[in-house]
mmCIF file of C-alpha atoms and ligand atoms in Angstrom:
data_model
loop_
_atom_site.group_PDB
_atom_site.id
_atom_site.type_symbol
_atom_site.label_atom_id
_atom_site.label_comp_id
_atom_site.label_asym_id
_atom_site.label_seq_id
_atom_site.Cartn_x
_atom_site.Cartn_y
_atom_site.Cartn_z
ATOM 1 C CA MET A 1 -24.222 42.885 26.306
ATOM 2 C CA ARG A 2 -24.114 46.000 23.638
ATOM 3 C CA ILE A 3 -21.300 44.759 20.582
ATOM 4 C CA ASP A 4 -19.829 45.759 18.074
ATOM 5 C CA ARG A 5 -20.972 46.280 14.368
ATOM 6 C CA SER A 6 -19.963 48.719 12.522
ATOM 7 C CA ALA A 7 -17.942 45.331 10.535
ATOM 8 C CA ARG A 8 -21.350 43.707 10.102
ATOM 9 C CA ALA A 9 -22.532 42.910 6.907
ATOM 10 C CA PRO A 10 -24.587 43.189 4.288
ATOM 11 C CA THR A 11 -28.482 40.625 5.801
ATOM 12 C CA SER A 12 -29.768 39.046 3.081
ATOM 13 C CA ASP A 13 -32.454 40.967 3.577
ATOM 14 C CA SER A 14 -34.370 40.315 -0.790
ATOM 15 C CA LEU A 15 -37.378 39.078 0.400
ATOM 16 C CA PRO A 16 -39.784 39.705 3.145
ATOM 17 C CA ALA A 17 -38.913 38.427 6.369
ATOM 18 C CA GLN A 18 -42.308 37.000 7.496
ATOM 19 C CA ALA A 19 -40.783 34.628 3.979
ATOM 20 C CA ARG A 20 -38.674 32.741 5.957
ATOM 21 C CA ALA A 21 -38.121 31.733 9.224
ATOM 22 C CA ALA A 22 -34.838 30.827 8.909
ATOM 23 C CA THR A 23 -32.103 31.426 6.456
ATOM 24 C CA LEU A 24 -27.850 30.238 5.631
ATOM 25 C CA CYS A 25 -26.458 32.379 3.556
ATOM 26 C CA VAL A 26 -23.080 31.083 2.206
ATOM 27 C CA ASP A 27 -20.143 33.508 1.300
ATOM 28 C CA LEU A 28 -18.523 32.341 -1.775
ATOM 29 C CA SER A 29 -15.798 35.374 -2.132
ATOM 30 C CA ALA A 30 -14.797 34.850 0.994
ATOM 31 C CA LEU A 31 -14.405 30.807 0.868
ATOM 32 C CA VAL A 32 -12.373 32.091 -2.483
ATOM 33 C CA ALA A 33 -10.434 34.544 -0.049
ATOM 34 C CA ASN A 34 -9.646 32.252 1.932
ATOM 35 C CA TRP A 35 -8.180 29.454 0.169
ATOM 36 C CA ARG A 36 -6.048 32.075 -1.742
ATOM 37 C CA LEU A 37 -4.861 33.310 1.814
ATOM 38 C CA LEU A 38 -3.963 29.603 2.808
ATOM 39 C CA ALA A 39 -2.338 29.235 -0.976
ATOM 40 C CA ALA A 40 0.110 32.183 -0.058
ATOM 41 C CA ARG A 41 0.916 30.791 2.821
ATOM 42 C CA ALA A 42 3.283 28.205 0.733
ATOM 43 C CA PRO A 43 4.354 29.609 -2.405
ATOM 44 C CA GLY A 44 5.891 27.432 -3.506
ATOM 45 C CA ALA A 45 3.561 24.203 -2.977
ATOM 46 C CA ASP A 46 0.140 23.729 -4.805
ATOM 47 C CA CYS A 47 -3.080 24.122 -2.561
ATOM 48 C CA ALA A 48 -6.213 22.053 -2.480
ATOM 49 C CA ALA A 49 -9.377 22.350 -1.601
ATOM 50 C CA VAL A 50 -11.447 19.318 1.267
ATOM 51 C CA VAL A 51 -14.280 19.413 0.142
ATOM 52 C CA LYS A 52 -15.820 16.776 1.928
ATOM 53 C CA ALA A 53 -18.736 15.789 3.466
ATOM 54 C CA ASP A 54 -20.854 18.261 1.124
ATOM 55 C CA ALA A 55 -18.034 21.225 1.642
ATOM 56 C CA TYR A 56 -18.631 21.096 5.584
ATOM 57 C CA GLY A 57 -22.406 21.246 4.942
ATOM 58 C CA ILE A 58 -21.690 24.163 2.816
ATOM 59 C CA GLY A 59 -22.526 22.889 -0.416
ATOM 60 C CA LEU A 60 -20.453 20.617 -2.383
ATOM 61 C CA GLU A 61 -21.513 22.224 -6.018
ATOM 62 C CA PRO A 62 -21.756 26.188 -5.423
ATOM 63 C CA ALA A 63 -18.511 25.733 -3.000
ATOM 64 C CA ALA A 64 -16.406 23.194 -5.299
ATOM 65 C CA ARG A 65 -17.250 25.612 -8.479
ATOM 66 C CA ALA A 66 -16.325 29.034 -7.030
ATOM 67 C CA LEU A 67 -13.316 26.796 -6.115
ATOM 68 C CA ALA A 68 -12.246 25.515 -9.703
ATOM 69 C CA ALA A 69 -13.256 28.901 -11.074
ATOM 70 C CA ALA A 70 -10.198 30.272 -9.264
ATOM 71 C CA GLY A 71 -8.080 27.870 -10.143
ATOM 72 C CA CYS A 72 -7.679 25.528 -7.805
ATOM 73 C CA ARG A 73 -7.680 22.473 -9.719
ATOM 74 C CA THR A 74 -6.738 19.489 -6.230
ATOM 75 C CA PHE A 75 -9.632 18.324 -3.834
ATOM 76 C CA PHE A 76 -10.273 15.570 -1.696
ATOM 77 C CA VAL A 77 -13.961 14.566 -0.824
ATOM 78 C CA ALA A 78 -13.953 11.231 1.762
ATOM 79 C CA THR A 79 -16.866 8.747 -0.643
ATOM 80 C CA ALA A 80 -16.666 8.491 -4.594
ATOM 81 C CA GLY A 81 -20.414 9.301 -4.331
ATOM 82 C CA GLU A 82 -19.057 12.288 -3.495
ATOM 83 C CA GLY A 83 -16.055 12.433 -6.595
ATOM 84 C CA GLU A 84 -18.890 11.590 -8.733
ATOM 85 C CA ARG A 85 -20.831 15.021 -7.171
ATOM 86 C CA LEU A 86 -18.223 16.947 -7.806
ATOM 87 C CA ARG A 87 -16.678 16.032 -11.402
ATOM 88 C CA ALA A 88 -20.399 16.799 -12.471
ATOM 89 C CA VAL A 89 -19.451 19.808 -11.842
ATOM 90 C CA ALA A 90 -15.203 19.907 -12.241
ATOM 91 C CA PRO A 91 -14.576 17.862 -14.468
ATOM 92 C CA ARG A 92 -11.009 18.728 -15.658
ATOM 93 C CA ALA A 93 -10.067 18.773 -11.445
ATOM 94 C CA ILE A 94 -7.829 16.190 -10.059
ATOM 95 C CA VAL A 95 -10.109 13.799 -7.510
ATOM 96 C CA TYR A 96 -9.038 11.659 -4.776
ATOM 97 C CA VAL A 97 -11.053 10.030 -2.557
ATOM 98 C CA LEU A 98 -10.149 9.166 1.400
ATOM 99 C CA GLU A 99 -12.032 6.665 2.104
ATOM 100 C CA GLY A 100 -9.449 4.666 -0.020
ATOM 101 C CA LEU A 101 -10.055 1.876 -2.140
ATOM 102 C CA PRO A 102 -13.152 -0.119 -0.987
ATOM 103 C CA GLN A 103 -13.312 -4.149 -1.943
ATOM 104 C CA GLY A 104 -14.320 -4.620 -5.445
ATOM 105 C CA GLY A 105 -13.980 -0.516 -5.934
ATOM 106 C CA ALA A 106 -11.472 -0.402 -8.516
ATOM 107 C CA PRO A 107 -13.345 -0.648 -12.180
ATOM 108 C CA MET A 108 -16.308 2.003 -10.951
ATOM 109 C CA LEU A 109 -13.637 4.814 -9.703
ATOM 110 C CA ALA A 110 -11.401 3.551 -12.485
ATOM 111 C CA THR A 111 -14.257 4.980 -15.183
ATOM 112 C CA ALA A 112 -15.040 7.603 -13.047
ATOM 113 C CA ARG A 113 -11.775 9.221 -13.113
ATOM 114 C CA LEU A 114 -11.464 9.363 -9.278
ATOM 115 C CA ARG A 115 -8.295 8.443 -6.906
ATOM 116 C CA PRO A 116 -8.090 6.644 -4.528
ATOM 117 C CA VAL A 117 -6.681 7.499 -1.084
ATOM 118 C CA LEU A 118 -5.230 4.097 -0.403
ATOM 119 C CA ALA A 119 -4.056 2.848 3.032
ATOM 120 C CA SER A 120 -2.737 -0.344 2.707
ATOM 121 C CA LEU A 121 -0.600 -3.001 1.446
ATOM 122 C CA GLU A 122 -4.245 -4.507 -0.048
ATOM 123 C CA GLU A 123 -5.330 -1.881 -2.173
ATOM 124 C CA ILE A 124 -2.439 -0.825 -2.912
ATOM 125 C CA ARG A 125 -2.162 -4.342 -4.625
ATOM 126 C CA GLU A 126 -6.002 -4.521 -5.839
ATOM 127 C CA TRP A 127 -5.440 -1.255 -7.392
ATOM 128 C CA GLY A 128 -2.138 -2.291 -8.936
ATOM 129 C CA ALA A 129 -3.582 -5.520 -10.397
ATOM 130 C CA PHE A 130 -6.964 -3.938 -11.935
ATOM 131 C CA GLY A 131 -4.245 -1.578 -13.504
ATOM 132 C CA ARG A 132 -2.963 -4.559 -14.873
ATOM 133 C CA SER A 133 -6.082 -5.735 -15.549
ATOM 134 C CA ILE A 134 -6.380 -2.997 -17.995
ATOM 135 C CA GLY A 135 -3.198 -2.276 -19.264
ATOM 136 C CA ARG A 136 -2.701 0.607 -17.465
ATOM 137 C CA ARG A 137 -0.464 2.810 -14.378
ATOM 138 C CA LEU A 138 -3.508 4.331 -13.189
ATOM 139 C CA PRO A 139 -2.845 7.626 -10.787
ATOM 140 C CA ALA A 140 -3.066 7.197 -6.944
ATOM 141 C CA ALA A 141 -1.829 8.776 -3.747
ATOM 142 C CA LEU A 142 -0.401 6.174 -0.352
ATOM 143 C CA GLN A 143 -1.160 7.421 2.735
ATOM 144 C CA PHE A 144 1.173 6.756 5.791
ATOM 145 C CA ASP A 145 -0.761 6.468 9.435
ATOM 146 C CA THR A 146 2.034 8.777 11.329
ATOM 147 C CA GLY A 147 -0.312 9.538 14.949
ATOM 148 C CA MET A 148 -3.751 9.317 13.996
ATOM 149 C CA ASN A 149 -4.146 5.020 14.080
ATOM 150 C CA ARG A 150 -7.235 5.755 11.935
ATOM 151 C CA LEU A 151 -5.816 5.101 8.108
ATOM 152 C CA GLY A 152 -2.942 4.371 6.097
ATOM 153 C CA LEU A 153 0.190 2.976 6.297
ATOM 154 C CA ALA A 154 2.572 2.147 8.771
ATOM 155 C CA PRO A 155 6.018 4.556 8.321
ATOM 156 C CA ARG A 156 8.181 0.571 8.612
ATOM 157 C CA GLU A 157 6.184 -0.732 5.358
ATOM 158 C CA ALA A 158 7.595 2.166 3.791
ATOM 159 C CA ALA A 159 9.029 -0.092 1.094
ATOM 160 C CA ALA A 160 7.365 -2.582 1.172
ATOM 161 C CA ALA A 161 4.189 -0.020 -0.184
ATOM 162 C CA ALA A 162 7.206 1.010 -2.951
ATOM 163 C CA ALA A 163 7.342 -1.824 -4.235
ATOM 164 C CA ALA A 164 3.829 -3.087 -3.928
ATOM 165 C CA ALA A 165 3.459 0.448 -6.024
ATOM 166 C CA GLN A 166 5.368 -0.839 -8.749
ATOM 167 C CA ASP A 167 2.108 -1.456 -10.837
ATOM 168 C CA ILE A 168 0.392 2.653 -9.591
ATOM 169 C CA GLU A 169 1.202 5.905 -10.559
ATOM 170 C CA THR A 170 1.633 7.560 -7.805
ATOM 171 C CA THR A 171 0.589 10.812 -8.062
ATOM 172 C CA LEU A 172 0.502 11.389 -4.213
ATOM 173 C CA VAL A 173 2.434 10.555 -0.135
ATOM 174 C CA MET A 174 0.487 11.877 2.374
ATOM 175 C CA SER A 175 -0.304 11.981 5.938
ATOM 176 C CA HIS A 176 -2.741 13.164 7.897
ATOM 177 C CA PHE A 177 -1.769 15.529 11.176
ATOM 178 C CA VAL A 178 -3.196 14.123 15.341
ATOM 179 C CA CYS A 179 -3.238 18.534 16.097
ATOM 180 C CA ALA A 180 -1.846 20.989 13.983
ATOM 181 C CA GLN A 181 -4.031 23.305 16.048
ATOM 182 C CA TRP A 182 -2.441 23.135 18.700
ATOM 183 C CA ALA A 183 1.719 23.952 17.686
ATOM 184 C CA GLU A 184 3.241 23.490 20.469
ATOM 185 C CA ASP A 185 1.987 19.789 20.263
ATOM 186 C CA ALA A 186 5.181 17.274 20.869
ATOM 187 C CA ARG A 187 3.623 14.840 18.463
ATOM 188 C CA ASN A 188 3.354 17.854 15.856
ATOM 189 C CA ALA A 189 7.898 17.379 15.046
ATOM 190 C CA ARG A 190 6.941 13.357 15.571
ATOM 191 C CA GLN A 191 4.872 12.980 12.786
ATOM 192 C CA ILE A 192 7.176 15.101 10.293
ATOM 193 C CA ALA A 193 9.956 12.654 11.356
ATOM 194 C CA GLY A 194 7.469 9.934 10.028
ATOM 195 C CA PHE A 195 6.197 11.580 7.434
ATOM 196 C CA GLU A 196 10.158 11.446 5.779
ATOM 197 C CA GLU A 197 11.215 8.548 7.296
ATOM 198 C CA ALA A 198 8.774 6.891 4.449
ATOM 199 C CA LEU A 199 9.103 9.724 2.151
ATOM 200 C CA ARG A 200 12.558 8.472 1.326
ATOM 201 C CA PHE A 201 11.332 5.422 -0.534
ATOM 202 C CA PHE A 202 9.198 7.717 -3.019
ATOM 203 C CA PRO A 203 12.142 10.070 -4.376
ATOM 204 C CA GLY A 204 10.651 12.142 -6.666
ATOM 205 C CA ALA A 205 6.950 11.522 -5.663
ATOM 206 C CA PRO A 206 4.615 14.624 -4.874
ATOM 207 C CA ALA A 207 3.789 14.494 -0.790
ATOM 208 C CA SER A 208 0.661 16.094 1.326
ATOM 209 C CA LEU A 209 1.026 16.351 5.049
ATOM 210 C CA SER A 210 -1.340 20.145 5.894
ATOM 211 C CA ASN A 211 -4.261 20.232 6.715
ATOM 212 C CA SER A 212 -5.634 24.144 7.789
ATOM 213 C CA SER A 213 -3.805 24.183 10.663
ATOM 214 C CA GLY A 214 -1.096 22.233 9.895
ATOM 215 C CA ILE A 215 -0.086 24.638 7.147
ATOM 216 C CA PHE A 216 -0.009 27.363 9.958
ATOM 217 C CA LEU A 217 3.140 25.550 11.700
ATOM 218 C CA SER A 218 6.121 27.202 12.333
ATOM 219 C CA GLN A 219 7.990 23.579 11.075
ATOM 220 C CA LYS A 220 6.037 24.998 7.490
ATOM 221 C CA PRO A 221 5.076 21.515 6.571
ATOM 222 C CA HIS A 222 3.555 22.404 2.938
ATOM 223 C CA TYR A 223 5.890 20.079 0.611
ATOM 224 C CA ASP A 224 4.123 20.058 -2.321
ATOM 225 C CA LEU A 225 0.326 20.301 -2.006
ATOM 226 C CA LEU A 226 -1.825 21.854 1.350
ATOM 227 C CA ARG A 227 -5.297 19.628 2.328
ATOM 228 C CA PRO A 228 -6.602 22.158 4.104
ATOM 229 C CA GLY A 229 -10.763 21.675 4.727
ATOM 230 C CA TYR A 230 -11.809 23.593 7.977
ATOM 231 C CA ALA A 231 -10.259 26.983 7.559
ATOM 232 C CA LEU A 232 -11.434 27.639 3.909
ATOM 233 C CA TYR A 233 -15.040 27.681 5.827
ATOM 234 C CA GLY A 234 -14.551 30.030 7.536
ATOM 235 C CA GLY A 235 -13.004 27.945 11.324
ATOM 236 C CA ASN A 236 -9.896 28.760 12.752
ATOM 237 C CA PRO A 237 -6.692 26.782 11.397
ATOM 238 C CA THR A 238 -5.356 28.622 15.380
ATOM 239 C CA PRO A 239 -7.421 28.559 17.749
ATOM 240 C CA CYS A 240 -4.338 30.044 20.510
ATOM 241 C CA ALA A 241 -4.804 32.838 18.313
ATOM 242 C CA PRO A 242 -7.353 35.674 16.435
ATOM 243 C CA ASN A 243 -8.890 33.596 13.633
ATOM 244 C CA PRO A 244 -7.129 34.951 9.951
ATOM 245 C CA MET A 245 -10.327 33.805 8.159
ATOM 246 C CA ARG A 246 -13.264 35.108 6.542
ATOM 247 C CA PRO A 247 -16.448 34.426 7.995
ATOM 248 C CA VAL A 248 -18.138 31.876 5.129
ATOM 249 C CA VAL A 249 -21.468 31.451 6.714
ATOM 250 C CA ARG A 250 -24.103 33.466 8.582
ATOM 251 C CA LEU A 251 -27.441 31.636 9.781
ATOM 252 C CA GLU A 252 -30.628 34.593 10.523
ATOM 253 C CA ALA A 253 -33.379 32.994 12.251
ATOM 254 C CA SER A 254 -36.535 35.616 12.320
ATOM 255 C CA VAL A 255 -38.509 36.261 15.612
ATOM 256 C CA LEU A 256 -41.753 34.491 15.463
ATOM 257 C CA ALA A 257 -43.176 36.313 18.477
ATOM 258 C CA VAL A 258 -42.568 38.270 21.569
ATOM 259 C CA ARG A 259 -43.975 37.401 25.049
ATOM 260 C CA ASP A 260 -43.551 38.590 28.729
ATOM 261 C CA ILE A 261 -43.328 35.787 31.696
ATOM 262 C CA GLU A 262 -43.658 35.851 35.205
ATOM 263 C CA VAL A 263 -40.448 35.002 38.275
ATOM 264 C CA GLY A 264 -40.908 31.730 38.463
ATOM 265 C CA GLU A 265 -41.611 30.312 34.984
ATOM 266 C CA THR A 266 -40.228 27.683 33.081
ATOM 267 C CA VAL A 267 -39.109 28.255 29.511
ATOM 268 C CA GLY A 268 -39.046 25.090 26.918
ATOM 269 C CA TYR A 269 -39.392 21.289 27.508
ATOM 270 C CA ASP A 270 -38.210 19.357 31.072
ATOM 271 C CA GLY A 271 -38.918 23.448 32.213
ATOM 272 C CA VAL A 272 -35.413 23.299 33.308
ATOM 273 C CA TRP A 273 -34.799 26.997 32.882
ATOM 274 C CA THR A 274 -36.805 29.456 35.383
ATOM 275 C CA ALA A 275 -37.084 33.125 35.405
ATOM 276 C CA ALA A 276 -35.464 34.478 38.887
ATOM 277 C CA ARG A 277 -36.605 37.936 36.958
ATOM 278 C CA PRO A 278 -39.872 39.684 35.088
ATOM 279 C CA THR A 279 -38.575 38.249 31.566
ATOM 280 C CA ARG A 280 -39.295 38.684 28.183
ATOM 281 C CA LEU A 281 -38.434 36.702 26.267
ATOM 282 C CA ALA A 282 -38.684 36.120 21.881
ATOM 283 C CA THR A 283 -38.787 32.871 20.316
ATOM 284 C CA LEU A 284 -36.603 32.269 16.754
ATOM 285 C CA GLY A 285 -37.878 29.667 14.084
ATOM 286 C CA LEU A 286 -35.069 27.179 14.444
ATOM 287 C CA GLY A 287 -33.885 24.152 16.171
ATOM 288 C CA TYR A 288 -31.779 21.450 16.187
ATOM 289 C CA GLY A 289 -33.969 20.236 13.420
ATOM 290 C CA ASP A 290 -32.173 22.869 11.954
ATOM 291 C CA GLY A 291 -27.847 22.125 12.969
ATOM 292 C CA LEU A 292 -28.092 23.856 15.999
ATOM 293 C CA PRO A 293 -26.515 21.217 18.753
ATOM 294 C CA ALA A 294 -29.050 20.441 21.582
ATOM 295 C CA GLY A 295 -25.529 21.394 23.557
ATOM 296 C CA ALA A 296 -26.812 24.985 23.055
ATOM 297 C CA SER A 297 -29.445 24.970 25.699
ATOM 298 C CA SER A 298 -28.707 27.389 28.349
ATOM 299 C CA LEU A 299 -29.730 24.731 31.724
ATOM 300 C CA PRO A 300 -28.539 25.410 35.228
ATOM 301 C CA GLY A 301 -25.363 26.315 35.794
ATOM 302 C CA ARG A 302 -24.573 26.298 32.654
ATOM 303 C CA ALA A 303 -24.633 29.209 29.156
ATOM 304 C CA GLY A 304 -25.257 27.504 26.313
ATOM 305 C CA ALA A 305 -25.174 29.809 22.907
ATOM 306 C CA GLU A 306 -26.193 33.061 22.210
ATOM 307 C CA ALA A 307 -28.068 35.424 19.436
ATOM 308 C CA ILE A 308 -27.665 38.718 17.941
ATOM 309 C CA ILE A 309 -30.447 41.032 17.521
ATOM 310 C CA GLY A 310 -29.455 44.797 16.059
ATOM 311 C CA ASP A 311 -26.837 45.631 18.342
ATOM 312 C CA TYR A 312 -27.361 43.145 20.762
ATOM 313 C CA ARG A 313 -26.652 39.703 22.344
ATOM 314 C CA CYS A 314 -29.645 37.902 23.876
ATOM 315 C CA PRO A 315 -29.520 35.159 25.680
ATOM 316 C CA LEU A 316 -30.608 31.735 24.354
ATOM 317 C CA VAL A 317 -32.814 29.977 27.589
ATOM 318 C CA GLY A 318 -34.447 27.033 28.441
ATOM 319 C CA ARG A 319 -34.139 23.594 25.760
ATOM 320 C CA VAL A 320 -33.264 24.069 22.249
ATOM 321 C CA SER A 321 -36.614 22.574 21.060
ATOM 322 C CA MET A 322 -36.579 21.068 17.265
ATOM 323 C CA ASP A 323 -37.811 23.548 15.304
ATOM 324 C CA PHE A 324 -38.307 26.450 17.672
ATOM 325 C CA VAL A 325 -35.358 28.319 20.861
ATOM 326 C CA MET A 326 -36.450 30.718 22.846
ATOM 327 C CA LEU A 327 -34.077 34.030 24.044
ATOM 328 C CA ASP A 328 -34.029 36.674 26.769
ATOM 329 C CA VAL A 329 -34.491 39.509 25.086
ATOM 330 C CA THR A 330 -35.021 41.278 27.985
ATOM 331 C CA ASP A 331 -32.529 43.685 28.343
ATOM 332 C CA ILE A 332 -32.749 45.185 25.030
ATOM 333 C CA PRO A 333 -35.587 48.038 23.267
ATOM 334 C CA ALA A 334 -38.267 46.611 22.744
ATOM 335 C CA SER A 335 -38.718 48.125 19.173
ATOM 336 C CA ALA A 336 -35.550 45.889 18.313
ATOM 337 C CA ALA A 337 -36.459 42.682 19.725
ATOM 338 C CA HIS A 338 -40.756 42.293 18.160
ATOM 339 C CA ARG A 339 -41.845 39.803 16.201
ATOM 340 C CA GLY A 340 -40.122 39.787 12.626
ATOM 341 C CA ALA A 341 -36.885 41.079 13.791
ATOM 342 C CA THR A 342 -34.172 39.273 12.166
ATOM 343 C CA ALA A 343 -31.586 37.735 14.627
ATOM 344 C CA GLU A 344 -28.227 36.120 13.722
ATOM 345 C CA ILE A 345 -26.958 32.641 15.052
ATOM 346 C CA LEU A 346 -23.863 32.960 13.071
ATOM 347 C CA GLY A 347 -22.012 35.179 11.689
ATOM 348 C CA GLU A 348 -19.596 38.396 11.706
ATOM 349 C CA THR A 349 -19.966 38.396 15.292
ATOM 350 C CA ILE A 350 -20.100 35.228 16.485
ATOM 351 C CA GLY A 351 -18.130 32.478 14.366
ATOM 352 C CA VAL A 352 -18.480 29.039 14.369
ATOM 353 C CA ASP A 353 -16.158 28.221 16.499
ATOM 354 C CA GLU A 354 -17.340 30.392 19.406
ATOM 355 C CA LEU A 355 -20.994 28.132 18.818
ATOM 356 C CA ALA A 356 -19.427 25.348 18.793
ATOM 357 C CA ALA A 357 -17.511 26.216 21.866
ATOM 358 C CA ARG A 358 -20.964 27.026 23.913
ATOM 359 C CA SER A 359 -22.863 24.510 22.688
ATOM 360 C CA GLY A 360 -20.394 21.319 23.766
ATOM 361 C CA THR A 361 -18.794 20.687 20.200
ATOM 362 C CA ILE A 362 -16.448 21.365 17.496
ATOM 363 C CA GLY A 363 -16.797 24.129 14.660
ATOM 364 C CA TYR A 364 -16.694 21.476 11.944
ATOM 365 C CA GLU A 365 -19.620 19.509 14.197
ATOM 366 C CA ILE A 366 -21.377 23.096 13.851
ATOM 367 C CA LEU A 367 -21.123 23.354 10.182
ATOM 368 C CA THR A 368 -21.564 19.651 9.007
ATOM 369 C CA ARG A 369 -24.381 19.329 10.284
ATOM 370 C CA LEU A 370 -26.058 22.829 8.999
ATOM 371 C CA GLY A 371 -29.308 22.210 8.583
ATOM 372 C CA ARG A 372 -31.084 21.629 4.965
ATOM 373 C CA ARG A 373 -33.857 22.549 6.172
ATOM 374 C CA TYR A 374 -33.995 26.943 5.801
ATOM 375 C CA GLU A 375 -33.617 29.095 2.755
ATOM 376 C CA ARG A 376 -29.824 28.400 1.373
ATOM 377 C CA ARG A 377 -28.315 31.611 -0.265
ATOM 378 C CA TYR A 378 -24.964 31.522 -2.184
ATOM 379 C CA ILE A 379 -23.299 34.700 -2.539
ATOM 380 C CA GLY A 380 -19.764 36.621 -4.388
ATOM 381 C CA GLY A 381 -18.132 33.421 -6.107
HETATM 382 C C1 PLP B 1 -10.347 16.240 6.319
HETATM 383 C C2 PLP B 1 -9.509 16.040 6.489
HETATM 384 C C3 PLP B 1 -8.008 17.556 6.059
HETATM 385 C C4 PLP B 1 -8.566 18.378 6.131
HETATM 386 O O1 PLP B 1 -8.713 19.252 7.903
HETATM 387 P P1 PLP B 1 -9.129 19.859 8.267
HETATM 388 O O2 PLP B 1 -9.022 19.964 9.718
HETATM 389 O O3 PLP B 1 -10.746 20.637 8.162
HETATM 390 O O4 PLP B 1 -8.251 21.056 7.042
HETATM 391 C C5 PLP B 1 -6.465 17.672 5.073
HETATM 392 N N1 PLP B 1 -6.971 15.486 5.451
HETATM 393 C C6 PLP B 1 -7.087 15.033 5.340
HETATM 394 C C7 PLP B 1 -6.920 12.667 5.280
HETATM 395 C C8 PLP B 1 -8.016 15.013 6.490
HETATM 396 O O5 PLP B 1 -9.214 14.094 6.300
#
């Protein structure tokens, strides 16, 4: 299928094609533009950045450096280890650790100036007791669980939490949406109501509810602090509407070889894909060892992912191997599909949401599994 590539970004061609099998290009200007776009949707609120899991796979340090330089002051990581990495590149940032307070972890978190997202009365008391022992009320967020049933206090525990929190400095009260990407879902309103119920016990404390998709809800549950992750990295926070975000990652692989096969020959492991016509194949140098999901395979009865060569979309055929994948390039000009040609797996045309849908997974998983093996280059920022 011929596609319109008029909006195409420049390719990363400063290295000779033969020097790289696959390249991941991360556009830090697009990351910053996405952060600004999200922040602008809630002029009365501050906009944080969720940079857990190595900034959703794009690289914690370069992402945090670019966002901090753009004015982002608050970051969320999942673990204390990620928090320490962030500290090293953003010394003045406010850093919340979503995992909360591991038992006995208070001295380590306090020394690293990390703020735990406390999720139980026990955690609040432990953080408060450690603060008392060093003569300071230590800052932390309190998390209420309004429907995830993952981590957090129940709204009915709010009074007890407020009492236990006397010994800490409550810098944020937060909760997390179950399905804010489905704007019509009744759970969104129920979660907002549950959160409001808890908030009544914390007058004056800054509040935060919205992840990427929550920012776009008609109720505007923006409160004092936004907590986007996915949308920063180019994922679509509104899957029922066009993606308002700029793509941040571009993944390219070079064609290692082109071959012609006969009707009836099979392609790849297990021979599950059989040529129904004389077929020209192009082999690319990346596979599930680089984060291309095995689910992107093209199997009987199920089309898989596609890649772009020149101005053409080409379907993957057969199973994705660890280091290789094969494309059907029969329908595109030989001048486009040749050894050394570049194929785009992710980018302006095929975004993380499309690759995920074609691979039977979600864009979050595509991003966080981006491989460590190919060359990574950072542009902009
Ligand atoms: C991961 C996470 C976010 C960010 O969610 P996105 O959907 O990626 O925007 C925000 N808050 C909490 C508590 C999270 O775990």
